[in-house]
Amino acid sequence: MRILYVGNSLSNHMVRWTNAMIERGHEVMLVSDCRRGDIRTAKSKELKERYMRFGGKRGYFLNVFELRRIFREFKPDVVNVHFASGYGTLARLARLKPMVLSCYGSDIFVYPYRGRINRNILCRNLRYATAVASTSVAMATEARKVLGDDSFPITVTPFGVDVARFCPADRHVTNERPVIGIVKYLEKIYDIPLLLRAFAIVYERSEVKPVLDIYGNGPLKDELEALAAELGISDSVTFHGVIANDSLPEVLQKMDVFVNCSVKESFGVALVEAMACGIPVVATDTVGFREVVADAETGYVLKDRDPETMAQALLKLLSDKDLRERMGAAGRKRVLENYDWEQNVTTMENLFKKVSVLK
């Protein structure tokens, strides 16, 4: 097939999808208005890229004719648009068909609740698409809620992991000091301060003092480092910066417990990656995390955002190696059953084939 992707070229999610389809033998072109920035995943050398003239929100309207021209030149069998609000609007105005519209998260959980106009735009985009895809059941349910149609067809296409790369390490090797880890951008919505405050409690109560490894950059780095100093845990907290995707499995394999404390999440890729490595997880209560984590089986989904609650979950895991190993094994099993990337790619590929015959 000839597949035309429309979306953010700096998105690791987008790059993984395009790479996967190229590996399956498809001809792929990615059209975007994003030109600069860093990504963790290397793009395939066979990926064709086109960049539209206008960037930002205005690009969703001003790039219409350029996108339509690219569409006519490439003559795709199917178009896959990532992000149902902005890029979804651009694709609808450019009259791209047949089109699979992939929902991401904030486009469904946030955008339509910012006003009636936004809600109407999103609904028009969803109904225009030949087919709609969602990375999670929770997001599909929310999209139907926005549309006011419980029977609206949406295909769930999880954003899973390469289970051959993300796999358990030799856990016979025990860390001298227990390692708690997180991989997230240092932004407000990911609530790293909650983890720092919980870690300070864990550190104070632990006979063998743990360490906290934080991977990722962001605007709150200085503020978070200052909070760690204020809590007296700076010597045991390391801010590693951005980690390359190729190095991520090795980093996760060294952790004893993985944490994700986002305020909102529609899925939970980082949790899936950790679970695939056999690491028990502790996560805050979001719709995405509830779907990914089997509470008290593969880890813990916290009942509130109190640092004490998180600290108790961490202490329970750190004090019981058998529990960690049991939950880690259960997490790995859950990923193999639901989030094996090759199976997820096949699901999306089959959706493309189904849609392409409607051309």
GROMACS .gro file of C-alpha atoms in nm:
model
  359
    1MET     CA    1   0.000   0.000   0.000
    2ARG     CA    2   0.088   0.365  -0.039
    3ILE     CA    3   0.024   0.527   0.298
    4LEU     CA    4   0.016   0.903   0.353
    5TYR     CA    5   0.066   1.007   0.715
    6VAL     CA    6  -0.030   1.356   0.829
    7GLY     CA    7   0.089   1.471   1.170
    8ASN     CA    8   0.378   1.588   1.385
    9SER     CA    9   0.708   1.464   1.241
   10LEU     CA   10   0.873   1.512   1.582
   11SER     CA   11   0.637   1.272   1.756
   12ASN     CA   12   0.802   0.945   1.859
   13HIS     CA   13   0.462   0.781   1.820
   14MET     CA   14   0.440   0.897   1.458
   15VAL     CA   15   0.794   0.784   1.379
   16ARG     CA   16   0.732   0.438   1.523
   17TRP     CA   17   0.416   0.394   1.316
   18THR     CA   18   0.580   0.506   0.992
   19ASN     CA   19   0.887   0.289   1.056
   20ALA     CA   20   0.667  -0.013   1.126
   21MET     CA   21   0.470   0.024   0.803
   22ILE     CA   22   0.789   0.067   0.600
   23GLU     CA   23   0.924  -0.252   0.758
   24ARG     CA   24   0.603  -0.425   0.646
   25GLY     CA   25   0.686  -0.330   0.287
   26HIS     CA   26   0.455  -0.031   0.241
   27GLU     CA   27   0.548   0.295   0.068
   28VAL     CA   28   0.514   0.572   0.322
   29MET     CA   29   0.511   0.951   0.307
   30LEU     CA   30   0.486   1.177   0.614
   31VAL     CA   31   0.350   1.530   0.575
   32SER     CA   32   0.403   1.772   0.863
   33ASP     CA   33   0.442   2.138   0.951
   34CYS     CA   34   0.707   2.064   1.216
   35ARG     CA   35   1.070   2.098   1.111
   36ARG     CA   36   1.298   2.125   1.413
   37GLY     CA   37   1.347   1.942   1.739
   38ASP     CA   38   1.476   1.620   1.890
   39ILE     CA   39   1.313   1.279   1.878
   40ARG     CA   40   1.412   0.962   2.061
   41THR     CA   41   1.341   0.727   1.769
   42ALA     CA   42   1.540   0.730   1.445
   43LYS     CA   43   1.334   0.762   1.126
   44SER     CA   44   1.360   0.502   0.851
   45LYS     CA   45   1.582   0.608   0.560
   46GLU     CA   46   1.300   0.499   0.329
   47LEU     CA   47   1.054   0.748   0.478
   48LYS     CA   48   0.951   1.023   0.239
   49GLU     CA   49   0.888   1.355   0.410
   50ARG     CA   50   0.718   1.674   0.299
   51TYR     CA   51   0.694   1.989   0.510
   52MET     CA   52   0.414   2.235   0.462
   53ARG     CA   53   0.472   2.608   0.457
   54PHE     CA   54   0.277   2.730   0.757
   55GLY     CA   55   0.326   2.622   1.119
   56GLY     CA   56   0.125   2.652   1.438
   57LYS     CA   57  -0.252   2.666   1.464
   58ARG     CA   58  -0.291   2.879   1.153
   59GLY     CA   59  -0.130   2.599   0.954
   60TYR     CA   60  -0.436   2.382   1.009
   61PHE     CA   61  -0.622   2.622   0.779
   62LEU     CA   62  -0.353   2.783   0.559
   63ASN     CA   63  -0.195   2.453   0.454
   64VAL     CA   64  -0.517   2.311   0.308
   65PHE     CA   65  -0.437   2.362  -0.060
   66GLU     CA   66  -0.075   2.250  -0.023
   67LEU     CA   67  -0.180   1.930   0.153
   68ARG     CA   68  -0.442   1.865  -0.116
   69ARG     CA   69  -0.174   1.904  -0.384
   70ILE     CA   70   0.061   1.659  -0.205
   71PHE     CA   71  -0.227   1.413  -0.173
   72ARG     CA   72  -0.295   1.426  -0.547
   73GLU     CA   73   0.072   1.384  -0.632
   74PHE     CA   74   0.136   1.089  -0.399
   75LYS     CA   75  -0.194   0.912  -0.477
   76PRO     CA   76  -0.211   0.713  -0.150
   77ASP     CA   77  -0.428   0.408  -0.095
   78VAL     CA   78  -0.504   0.535   0.255
   79VAL     CA   79  -0.434   0.844   0.466
   80ASN     CA   80  -0.363   0.818   0.838
   81VAL     CA   81  -0.406   1.146   1.024
   82HIS     CA   82  -0.265   1.169   1.377
   83PHE     CA   83  -0.443   1.401   1.622
   84ALA     CA   84  -0.815   1.441   1.575
   85SER     CA   85  -0.838   1.813   1.644
   86GLY     CA   86  -0.576   2.021   1.459
   87TYR     CA   87  -0.447   1.781   1.193
   88GLY     CA   88  -0.793   1.626   1.173
   89THR     CA   89  -0.934   1.967   1.080
   90LEU     CA   90  -0.663   2.018   0.817
   91ALA     CA   91  -0.728   1.676   0.659
   92ARG     CA   92  -1.106   1.731   0.653
   93LEU     CA   93  -1.074   2.073   0.490
   94ALA     CA   94  -0.832   1.924   0.235
   95ARG     CA   95  -1.093   1.655   0.163
   96LEU     CA   96  -0.858   1.360   0.211
   97LYS     CA   97  -1.018   1.018   0.162
   98PRO     CA   98  -1.006   0.733   0.248
   99MET     CA   99  -0.880   0.846   0.586
  100VAL     CA  100  -0.811   0.681   0.920
  101LEU     CA  101  -0.816   0.942   1.199
  102SER     CA  102  -0.600   0.847   1.498
  103CYS     CA  103  -0.692   0.999   1.836
  104TYR     CA  104  -0.412   1.085   2.076
  105GLY     CA  105  -0.542   1.207   2.411
  106SER     CA  106  -0.582   1.580   2.469
  107ASP     CA  107  -0.765   1.606   2.136
  108ILE     CA  108  -1.041   1.393   2.291
  109PHE     CA  109  -1.016   1.458   2.665
  110VAL     CA  110  -0.937   1.832   2.661
  111TYR     CA  111  -1.001   2.004   2.326
  112PRO     CA  112  -1.380   1.953   2.299
  113TYR     CA  113  -1.435   2.084   2.652
  114ARG     CA  114  -1.285   2.424   2.574
  115GLY     CA  115  -1.604   2.545   2.411
  116ARG     CA  116  -1.890   2.460   2.178
  117ILE     CA  117  -1.696   2.554   1.865
  118ASN     CA  118  -1.415   2.312   1.951
  119ARG     CA  119  -1.662   2.037   2.024
  120ASN     CA  120  -1.838   2.090   1.692
  121ILE     CA  121  -1.507   2.089   1.502
  122LEU     CA  122  -1.396   1.764   1.665
  123CYS     CA  123  -1.730   1.596   1.599
  124ARG     CA  124  -1.716   1.698   1.233
  125ASN     CA  125  -1.361   1.560   1.204
  126LEU     CA  126  -1.454   1.228   1.363
  127ARG     CA  127  -1.761   1.184   1.145
  128TYR     CA  128  -1.575   1.283   0.830
  129ALA     CA  129  -1.312   1.012   0.872
  130THR     CA  130  -1.357   0.683   0.692
  131ALA     CA  131  -1.249   0.511   1.013
  132VAL     CA  132  -1.138   0.624   1.360
  133ALA     CA  133  -0.859   0.463   1.565
  134SER     CA  134  -0.786   0.502   1.936
  135THR     CA  135  -0.487   0.386   2.138
  136SER     CA  136  -0.708   0.289   2.432
  137VAL     CA  137  -1.056   0.168   2.517
  138ALA     CA  138  -1.092   0.462   2.757
  139MET     CA  139  -1.026   0.715   2.482
  140ALA     CA  140  -1.264   0.540   2.243
  141THR     CA  141  -1.534   0.557   2.511
  142GLU     CA  142  -1.466   0.929   2.562
  143ALA     CA  143  -1.482   0.997   2.188
  144ARG     CA  144  -1.823   0.831   2.169
  145LYS     CA  145  -1.932   1.041   2.466
  146VAL     CA  146  -1.830   1.360   2.285
  147LEU     CA  147  -2.019   1.247   1.976
  148GLY     CA  148  -2.323   1.144   2.178
  149ASP     CA  149  -2.319   0.808   2.000
  150ASP     CA  150  -2.237   0.495   2.202
  151SER     CA  151  -2.235   0.281   1.887
  152PHE     CA  152  -1.993   0.494   1.681
  153PRO     CA  153  -1.732   0.252   1.534
  154ILE     CA  154  -1.380   0.301   1.668
  155THR     CA  155  -1.094   0.053   1.632
  156VAL     CA  156  -0.864   0.023   1.934
  157THR     CA  157  -0.502   0.018   1.814
  158PRO     CA  158  -0.280   0.011   2.125
  159PHE     CA  159   0.060   0.177   2.110
  160GLY     CA  160   0.250  -0.120   2.244
  161VAL     CA  161   0.617  -0.211   2.273
  162ASP     CA  162   0.871  -0.430   2.102
  163VAL     CA  163   0.863  -0.718   2.350
  164ALA     CA  164   1.191  -0.856   2.215
  165ARG     CA  165   1.373  -0.534   2.310
  166PHE     CA  166   1.173  -0.448   2.620
  167CYS     CA  167   1.219  -0.766   2.819
  168PRO     CA  168   1.327  -0.870   3.170
  169ALA     CA  169   1.696  -0.861   3.258
  170ASP     CA  170   1.880  -1.106   3.480
  171ARG     CA  171   1.716  -1.017   3.813
  172HIS     CA  172   1.965  -1.233   4.003
  173VAL     CA  173   2.174  -0.917   4.019
  174THR     CA  174   2.047  -0.707   4.310
  175ASN     CA  175   2.099  -0.331   4.326
  176GLU     CA  176   2.309  -0.224   4.624
  177ARG     CA  177   2.049   0.046   4.681
  178PRO     CA  178   1.692  -0.001   4.552
  179VAL     CA  179   1.621   0.200   4.235
  180ILE     CA  180   1.294   0.386   4.180
  181GLY     CA  181   1.262   0.535   3.833
  182ILE     CA  182   1.047   0.749   3.607
  183VAL     CA  183   1.072   0.850   3.239
  184LYS     CA  184   0.871   1.164   3.169
  185TYR     CA  185   0.895   1.521   3.047
  186LEU     CA  186   0.943   1.761   3.335
  187GLU     CA  187   0.614   1.941   3.291
  188LYS     CA  188   0.334   2.031   3.531
  189ILE     CA  189   0.087   1.771   3.404
  190TYR     CA  190   0.324   1.488   3.499
  191ASP     CA  191   0.343   1.599   3.864
  192ILE     CA  192   0.702   1.501   3.943
  193PRO     CA  193   0.679   1.697   4.273
  194LEU     CA  194   0.440   1.428   4.400
  195LEU     CA  195   0.704   1.163   4.336
  196LEU     CA  196   0.978   1.369   4.503
  197ARG     CA  197   0.769   1.418   4.817
  198ALA     CA  198   0.677   1.048   4.828
  199PHE     CA  199   1.040   0.951   4.776
  200ALA     CA  200   1.145   1.173   5.067
  201ILE     CA  201   0.909   0.974   5.291
  202VAL     CA  202   1.038   0.643   5.157
  203TYR     CA  203   1.398   0.755   5.202
  204GLU     CA  204   1.338   0.856   5.564
  205ARG     CA  205   1.169   0.527   5.656
  206SER     CA  206   1.401   0.288   5.469
  207GLU     CA  207   1.690   0.113   5.637
  208VAL     CA  208   1.860   0.064   5.300
  209LYS     CA  209   1.831   0.404   5.136
  210PRO     CA  210   1.685   0.395   4.781
  211VAL     CA  211   1.779   0.616   4.487
  212LEU     CA  212   1.549   0.795   4.245
  213ASP     CA  213   1.641   0.815   3.875
  214ILE     CA  214   1.448   1.073   3.671
  215TYR     CA  215   1.483   1.061   3.292
  216GLY     CA  216   1.357   1.348   3.078
  217ASN     CA  217   1.398   1.721   3.036
  218GLY     CA  218   1.151   2.006   3.059
  219PRO     CA  219   1.078   2.356   3.184
  220LEU     CA  220   1.046   2.248   3.549
  221LYS     CA  221   1.392   2.098   3.588
  222ASP     CA  222   1.537   2.381   3.798
  223GLU     CA  223   1.225   2.393   4.013
  224LEU     CA  224   1.235   2.018   4.071
  225GLU     CA  225   1.604   2.023   4.161
  226ALA     CA  226   1.531   2.298   4.411
  227LEU     CA  227   1.249   2.092   4.564
  228ALA     CA  228   1.478   1.789   4.596
  229ALA     CA  229   1.729   2.009   4.781
  230GLU     CA  230   1.455   2.146   5.005
  231LEU     CA  231   1.343   1.792   5.091
  232GLY     CA  232   1.702   1.689   5.168
  233ILE     CA  233   1.717   1.415   4.905
  234SER     CA  234   1.941   1.573   4.638
  235ASP     CA  235   2.222   1.324   4.699
  236SER     CA  236   1.989   1.035   4.616
  237VAL     CA  237   1.800   1.190   4.321
  238THR     CA  238   1.957   1.205   3.975
  239PHE     CA  239   1.816   1.400   3.681
  240HIS     CA  240   1.955   1.216   3.379
  241GLY     CA  241   1.799   1.422   3.100
  242VAL     CA  242   1.658   1.275   2.780
  243ILE     CA  243   1.726   0.908   2.720
  244ALA     CA  244   1.756   0.768   2.366
  245ASN     CA  245   1.493   0.509   2.283
  246ASP     CA  246   1.761   0.252   2.200
  247SER     CA  247   1.898   0.283   2.555
  248LEU     CA  248   1.561   0.276   2.731
  249PRO     CA  249   1.525  -0.102   2.783
  250GLU     CA  250   1.863  -0.120   2.956
  251VAL     CA  251   1.770   0.174   3.179
  252LEU     CA  252   1.436   0.019   3.277
  253GLN     CA  253   1.592  -0.320   3.347
  254LYS     CA  254   1.805  -0.165   3.622
  255MET     CA  255   1.500  -0.034   3.811
  256ASP     CA  256   1.329  -0.210   4.099
  257VAL     CA  257   1.007  -0.006   4.075
  258PHE     CA  258   0.877   0.222   3.800
  259VAL     CA  259   0.651   0.519   3.875
  260ASN     CA  260   0.418   0.734   3.668
  261CYS     CA  261   0.233   1.013   3.846
  262SER     CA  262   0.060   1.206   3.566
  263VAL     CA  263  -0.247   1.416   3.639
  264LYS     CA  264  -0.406   1.301   3.312
  265GLU     CA  265  -0.319   1.016   3.075
  266SER     CA  266  -0.526   0.854   2.802
  267PHE     CA  267  -0.295   0.552   2.779
  268GLY     CA  268   0.042   0.477   2.943
  269VAL     CA  269   0.322   0.380   2.705
  270ALA     CA  270   0.594   0.428   2.967
  271LEU     CA  271   0.413   0.192   3.204
  272VAL     CA  272   0.377  -0.067   2.930
  273GLU     CA  273   0.751  -0.044   2.856
  274ALA     CA  274   0.837  -0.097   3.223
  275MET     CA  275   0.592  -0.386   3.260
  276ALA     CA  276   0.738  -0.550   2.949
  277CYS     CA  277   1.074  -0.545   3.130
  278GLY     CA  278   0.921  -0.725   3.426
  279ILE     CA  279   0.923  -0.418   3.652
  280PRO     CA  280   0.633  -0.361   3.896
  281VAL     CA  281   0.473  -0.019   3.860
  282VAL     CA  282   0.311   0.244   4.078
  283ALA     CA  283   0.074   0.481   3.899
  284THR     CA  284  -0.169   0.757   3.981
  285ASP     CA  285  -0.537   0.708   3.907
  286THR     CA  286  -0.604   0.815   3.546
  287VAL     CA  287  -0.831   0.654   3.287
  288GLY     CA  288  -0.531   0.539   3.084
  289PHE     CA  289  -0.339   0.394   3.376
  290ARG     CA  290  -0.644   0.206   3.504
  291GLU     CA  291  -0.665   0.037   3.166
  292VAL     CA  292  -0.297  -0.055   3.144
  293VAL     CA  293  -0.224  -0.157   3.505
  294ALA     CA  294  -0.402  -0.446   3.676
  295ASP     CA  295  -0.422  -0.301   4.028
  296ALA     CA  296  -0.257  -0.517   4.297
  297GLU     CA  297  -0.156  -0.764   4.024
  298THR     CA  298   0.099  -0.588   3.801
  299GLY     CA  299   0.148  -0.291   4.033
  300TYR     CA  300  -0.057  -0.035   4.222
  301VAL     CA  301  -0.301   0.230   4.103
  302LEU     CA  302  -0.317   0.487   4.382
  303LYS     CA  303  -0.650   0.591   4.532
  304ASP     CA  304  -0.543   0.954   4.573
  305ARG     CA  305  -0.258   1.197   4.507
  306ASP     CA  306  -0.128   1.205   4.863
  307PRO     CA  307   0.252   1.154   4.886
  308GLU     CA  308   0.193   0.926   5.184
  309THR     CA  309  -0.024   0.694   4.973
  310MET     CA  310   0.244   0.669   4.706
  311ALA     CA  311   0.514   0.620   4.970
  312GLN     CA  312   0.328   0.328   5.125
  313ALA     CA  313   0.297   0.155   4.786
  314LEU     CA  314   0.667   0.207   4.716
  315LEU     CA  315   0.769   0.083   5.061
  316LYS     CA  316   0.557  -0.229   5.022
  317LEU     CA  317   0.728  -0.316   4.695
  318LEU     CA  318   1.080  -0.228   4.806
  319SER     CA  319   1.050  -0.439   5.119
  320ASP     CA  320   0.928  -0.754   4.942
  321LYS     CA  321   1.142  -0.896   4.661
  322ASP     CA  322   0.903  -1.187   4.601
  323LEU     CA  323   0.615  -0.941   4.554
  324ARG     CA  324   0.819  -0.738   4.306
  325GLU     CA  325   0.907  -1.048   4.106
  326ARG     CA  326   0.549  -1.176   4.110
  327MET     CA  327   0.404  -0.843   3.996
  328GLY     CA  328   0.681  -0.801   3.740
  329ALA     CA  329   0.605  -1.140   3.586
  330ALA     CA  330   0.232  -1.062   3.580
  331GLY     CA  331   0.306  -0.730   3.410
  332ARG     CA  332   0.515  -0.898   3.142
  333LYS     CA  333   0.233  -1.146   3.079
  334ARG     CA  334  -0.021  -0.864   3.047
  335VAL     CA  335   0.193  -0.685   2.791
  336LEU     CA  336   0.241  -1.000   2.583
  337GLU     CA  337  -0.135  -1.052   2.578
  338ASN     CA  338  -0.239  -0.694   2.501
  339TYR     CA  339   0.047  -0.467   2.398
  340ASP     CA  340   0.281  -0.665   2.176
  341TRP     CA  341   0.383  -0.404   1.917
  342GLU     CA  342   0.385  -0.647   1.623
  343GLN     CA  343   0.027  -0.748   1.701
  344ASN     CA  344  -0.071  -0.382   1.737
  345VAL     CA  345   0.084  -0.299   1.397
  346THR     CA  346  -0.108  -0.587   1.239
  347THR     CA  347  -0.432  -0.447   1.380
  348MET     CA  348  -0.361  -0.107   1.224
  349GLU     CA  349  -0.244  -0.261   0.897
  350ASN     CA  350  -0.566  -0.460   0.870
  351LEU     CA  351  -0.767  -0.143   0.932
  352PHE     CA  352  -0.576   0.031   0.651
  353LYS     CA  353  -0.649  -0.258   0.414
  354LYS     CA  354  -1.017  -0.249   0.503
  355VAL     CA  355  -1.036   0.126   0.447
  356SER     CA  356  -0.829   0.130   0.126
  357VAL     CA  357  -1.087  -0.074  -0.065
  358LEU     CA  358  -1.332   0.212  -0.010
  359LYS     CA  359  -1.113   0.440  -0.222
   0.00000   0.00000   0.00000
